[in-house]
mmCIF file of C-alpha atoms in Angstrom:
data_model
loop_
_atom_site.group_PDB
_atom_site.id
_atom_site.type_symbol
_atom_site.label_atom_id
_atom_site.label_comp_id
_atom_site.label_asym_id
_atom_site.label_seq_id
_atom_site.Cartn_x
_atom_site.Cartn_y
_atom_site.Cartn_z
ATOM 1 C CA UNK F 1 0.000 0.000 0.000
ATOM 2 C CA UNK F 2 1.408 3.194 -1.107
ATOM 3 C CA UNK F 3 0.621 4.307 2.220
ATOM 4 C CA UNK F 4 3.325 2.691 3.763
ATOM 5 C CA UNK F 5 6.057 3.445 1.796
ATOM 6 C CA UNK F 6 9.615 5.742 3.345
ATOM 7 C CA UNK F 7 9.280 9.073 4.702
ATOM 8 C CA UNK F 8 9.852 11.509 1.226
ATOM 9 C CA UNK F 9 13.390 12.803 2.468
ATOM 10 C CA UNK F 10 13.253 15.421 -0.038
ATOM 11 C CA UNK F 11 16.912 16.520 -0.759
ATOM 12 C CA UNK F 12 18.513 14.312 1.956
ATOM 13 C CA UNK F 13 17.487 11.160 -0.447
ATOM 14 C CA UNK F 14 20.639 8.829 -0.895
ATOM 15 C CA UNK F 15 22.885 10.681 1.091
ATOM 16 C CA UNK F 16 24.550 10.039 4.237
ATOM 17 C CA UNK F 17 23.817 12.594 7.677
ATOM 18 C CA UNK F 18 27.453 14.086 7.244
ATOM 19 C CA UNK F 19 26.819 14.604 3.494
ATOM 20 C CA UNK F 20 23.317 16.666 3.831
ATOM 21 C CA UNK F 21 24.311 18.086 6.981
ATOM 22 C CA UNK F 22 27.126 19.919 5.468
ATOM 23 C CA UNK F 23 25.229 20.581 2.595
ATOM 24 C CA UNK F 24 22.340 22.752 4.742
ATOM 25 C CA UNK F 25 22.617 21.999 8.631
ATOM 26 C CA UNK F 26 19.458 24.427 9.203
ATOM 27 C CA UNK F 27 17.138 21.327 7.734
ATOM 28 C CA UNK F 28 18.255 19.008 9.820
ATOM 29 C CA UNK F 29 18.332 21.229 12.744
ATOM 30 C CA UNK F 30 14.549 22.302 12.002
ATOM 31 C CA UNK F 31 13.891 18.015 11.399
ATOM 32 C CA UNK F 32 15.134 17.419 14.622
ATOM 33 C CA UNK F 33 13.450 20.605 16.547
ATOM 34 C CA UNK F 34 9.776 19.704 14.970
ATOM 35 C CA UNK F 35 9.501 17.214 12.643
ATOM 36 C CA UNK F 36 6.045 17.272 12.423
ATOM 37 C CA UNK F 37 5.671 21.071 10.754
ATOM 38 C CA UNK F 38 9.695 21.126 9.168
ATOM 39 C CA UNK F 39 9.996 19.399 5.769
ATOM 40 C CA UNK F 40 12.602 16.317 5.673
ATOM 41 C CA UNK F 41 15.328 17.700 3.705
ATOM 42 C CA UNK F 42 13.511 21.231 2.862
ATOM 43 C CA UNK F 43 11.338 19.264 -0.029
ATOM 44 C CA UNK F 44 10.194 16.169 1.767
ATOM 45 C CA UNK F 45 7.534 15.297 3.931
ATOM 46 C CA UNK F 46 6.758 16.324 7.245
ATOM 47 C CA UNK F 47 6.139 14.056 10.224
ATOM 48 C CA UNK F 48 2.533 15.091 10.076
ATOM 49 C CA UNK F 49 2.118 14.138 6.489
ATOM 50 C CA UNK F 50 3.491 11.055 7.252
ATOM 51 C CA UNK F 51 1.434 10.314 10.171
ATOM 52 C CA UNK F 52 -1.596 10.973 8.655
ATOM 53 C CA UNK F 53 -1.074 8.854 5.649
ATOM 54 C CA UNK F 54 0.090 5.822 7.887
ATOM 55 C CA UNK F 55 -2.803 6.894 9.925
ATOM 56 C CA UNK F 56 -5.317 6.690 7.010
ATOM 57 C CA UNK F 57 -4.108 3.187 6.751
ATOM 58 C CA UNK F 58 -4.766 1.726 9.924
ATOM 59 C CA UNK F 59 -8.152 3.340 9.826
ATOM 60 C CA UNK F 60 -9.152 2.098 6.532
ATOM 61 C CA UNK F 61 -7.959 -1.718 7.789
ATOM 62 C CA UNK F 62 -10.185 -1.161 11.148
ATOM 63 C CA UNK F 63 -13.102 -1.019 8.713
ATOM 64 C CA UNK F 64 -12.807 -3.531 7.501
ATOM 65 C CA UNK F 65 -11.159 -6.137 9.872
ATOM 66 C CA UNK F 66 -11.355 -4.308 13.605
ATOM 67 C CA UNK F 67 -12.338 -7.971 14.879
ATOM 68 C CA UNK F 68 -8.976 -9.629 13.151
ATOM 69 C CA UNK F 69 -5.167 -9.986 13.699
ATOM 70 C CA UNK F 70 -3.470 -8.172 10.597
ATOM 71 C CA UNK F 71 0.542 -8.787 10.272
ATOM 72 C CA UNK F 72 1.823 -5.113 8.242
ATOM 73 C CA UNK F 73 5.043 -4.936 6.880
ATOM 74 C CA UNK F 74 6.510 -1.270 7.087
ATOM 75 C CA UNK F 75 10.078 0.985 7.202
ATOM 76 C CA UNK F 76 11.578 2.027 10.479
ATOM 77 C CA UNK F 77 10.871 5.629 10.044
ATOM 78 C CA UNK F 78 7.632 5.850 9.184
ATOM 79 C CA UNK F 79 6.482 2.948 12.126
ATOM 80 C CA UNK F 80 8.317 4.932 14.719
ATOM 81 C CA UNK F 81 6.644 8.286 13.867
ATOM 82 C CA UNK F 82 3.238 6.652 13.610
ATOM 83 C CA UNK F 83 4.109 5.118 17.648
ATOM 84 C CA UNK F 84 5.219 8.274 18.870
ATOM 85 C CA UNK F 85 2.015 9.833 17.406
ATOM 86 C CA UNK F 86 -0.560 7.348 18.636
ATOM 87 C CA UNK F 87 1.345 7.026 22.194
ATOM 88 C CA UNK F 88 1.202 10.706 22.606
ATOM 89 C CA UNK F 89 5.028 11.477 22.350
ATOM 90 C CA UNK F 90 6.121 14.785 20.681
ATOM 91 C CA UNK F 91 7.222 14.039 17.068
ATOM 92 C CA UNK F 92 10.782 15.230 17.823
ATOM 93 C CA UNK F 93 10.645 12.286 20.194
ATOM 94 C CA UNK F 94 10.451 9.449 17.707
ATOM 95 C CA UNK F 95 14.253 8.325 17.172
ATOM 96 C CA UNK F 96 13.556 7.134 21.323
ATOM 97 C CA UNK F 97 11.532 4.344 19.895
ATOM 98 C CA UNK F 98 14.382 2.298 18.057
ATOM 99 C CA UNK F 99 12.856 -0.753 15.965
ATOM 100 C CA UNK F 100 15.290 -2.774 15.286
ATOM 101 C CA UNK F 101 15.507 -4.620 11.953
ATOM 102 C CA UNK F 102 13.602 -7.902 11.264
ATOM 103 C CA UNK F 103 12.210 -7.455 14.472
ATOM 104 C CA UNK F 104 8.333 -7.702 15.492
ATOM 105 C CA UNK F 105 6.303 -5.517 16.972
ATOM 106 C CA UNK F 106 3.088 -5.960 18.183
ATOM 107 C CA UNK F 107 0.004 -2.992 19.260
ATOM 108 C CA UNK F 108 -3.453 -2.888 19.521
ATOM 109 C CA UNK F 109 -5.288 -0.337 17.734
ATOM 110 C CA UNK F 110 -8.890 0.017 18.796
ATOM 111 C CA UNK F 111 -11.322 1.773 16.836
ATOM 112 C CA UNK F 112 -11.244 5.254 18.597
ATOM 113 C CA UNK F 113 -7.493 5.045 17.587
ATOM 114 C CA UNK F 114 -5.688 4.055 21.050
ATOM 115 C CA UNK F 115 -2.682 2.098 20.025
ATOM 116 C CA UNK F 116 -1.754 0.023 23.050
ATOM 117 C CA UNK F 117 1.858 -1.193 23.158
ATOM 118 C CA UNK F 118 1.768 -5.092 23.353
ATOM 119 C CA UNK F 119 5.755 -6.102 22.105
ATOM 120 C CA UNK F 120 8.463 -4.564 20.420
ATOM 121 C CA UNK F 121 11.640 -5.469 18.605
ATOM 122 C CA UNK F 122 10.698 -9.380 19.723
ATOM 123 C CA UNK F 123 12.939 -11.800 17.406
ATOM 124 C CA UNK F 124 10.728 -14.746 17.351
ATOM 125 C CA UNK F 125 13.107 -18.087 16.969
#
């Protein structure tokens, strides 16, 4: 679901942190301030754009299966923005929630859109 896809980094895309933090520090300073009103990279998304759309998903899928167990496959970046959002973190917040790769996590999210934290970063074996 197009939904899901990578935060839009805008002008950071395929660079490293050194290389677009020399480039324009102020971005990344703004990013890291408030990253839900400041543009990734100047041209990118915002952390409330990217919310919303990850939002949209979830509420679209409680529609239509709010009595079933759904398994959803997404990148780091966008999962820990949507946590921080739905546990009622700041934006700038998000990098505390590290999701590790190949790792599972788990949350309820009931249909007035509490997300309840059930596991995370669990390497099942």
């Amino acid at each position: 679901d197009k939904r899901l896809i990578e935060a839009d980094f805008g002008t950071w895309e395929a660079k490293t942190k050194e290389e677009f933090i020399a480039e324009n520090e102020s971005f990344w300073l703004d990013w890291m301030h408030n990253p839900a009103i400041h543009r990734a990279g100047g041209t990118g998304e915002t952390g409330a754009e990217i919310v919303a759309r990850v939002d949209d998903f979830f509420q679209s899928l409680l529609q239509h299966y709010s009595e079933e167990n759904i398994m959803v496959v997404a990148h780091n970046g966008i999962n820990r923005l949507f946590m921080a959002h739905k546990l009622g973190m700041p934006l700038k917040n998000y990098r505390q929630l590290v999701q590790q790769n190949s790792s599972i996590t788990c949350f309820t999210l009931n249909t007035n859109g509490t997300l309840t934290l059930e596991l995370l970063n669990s390497k099942l074996r």
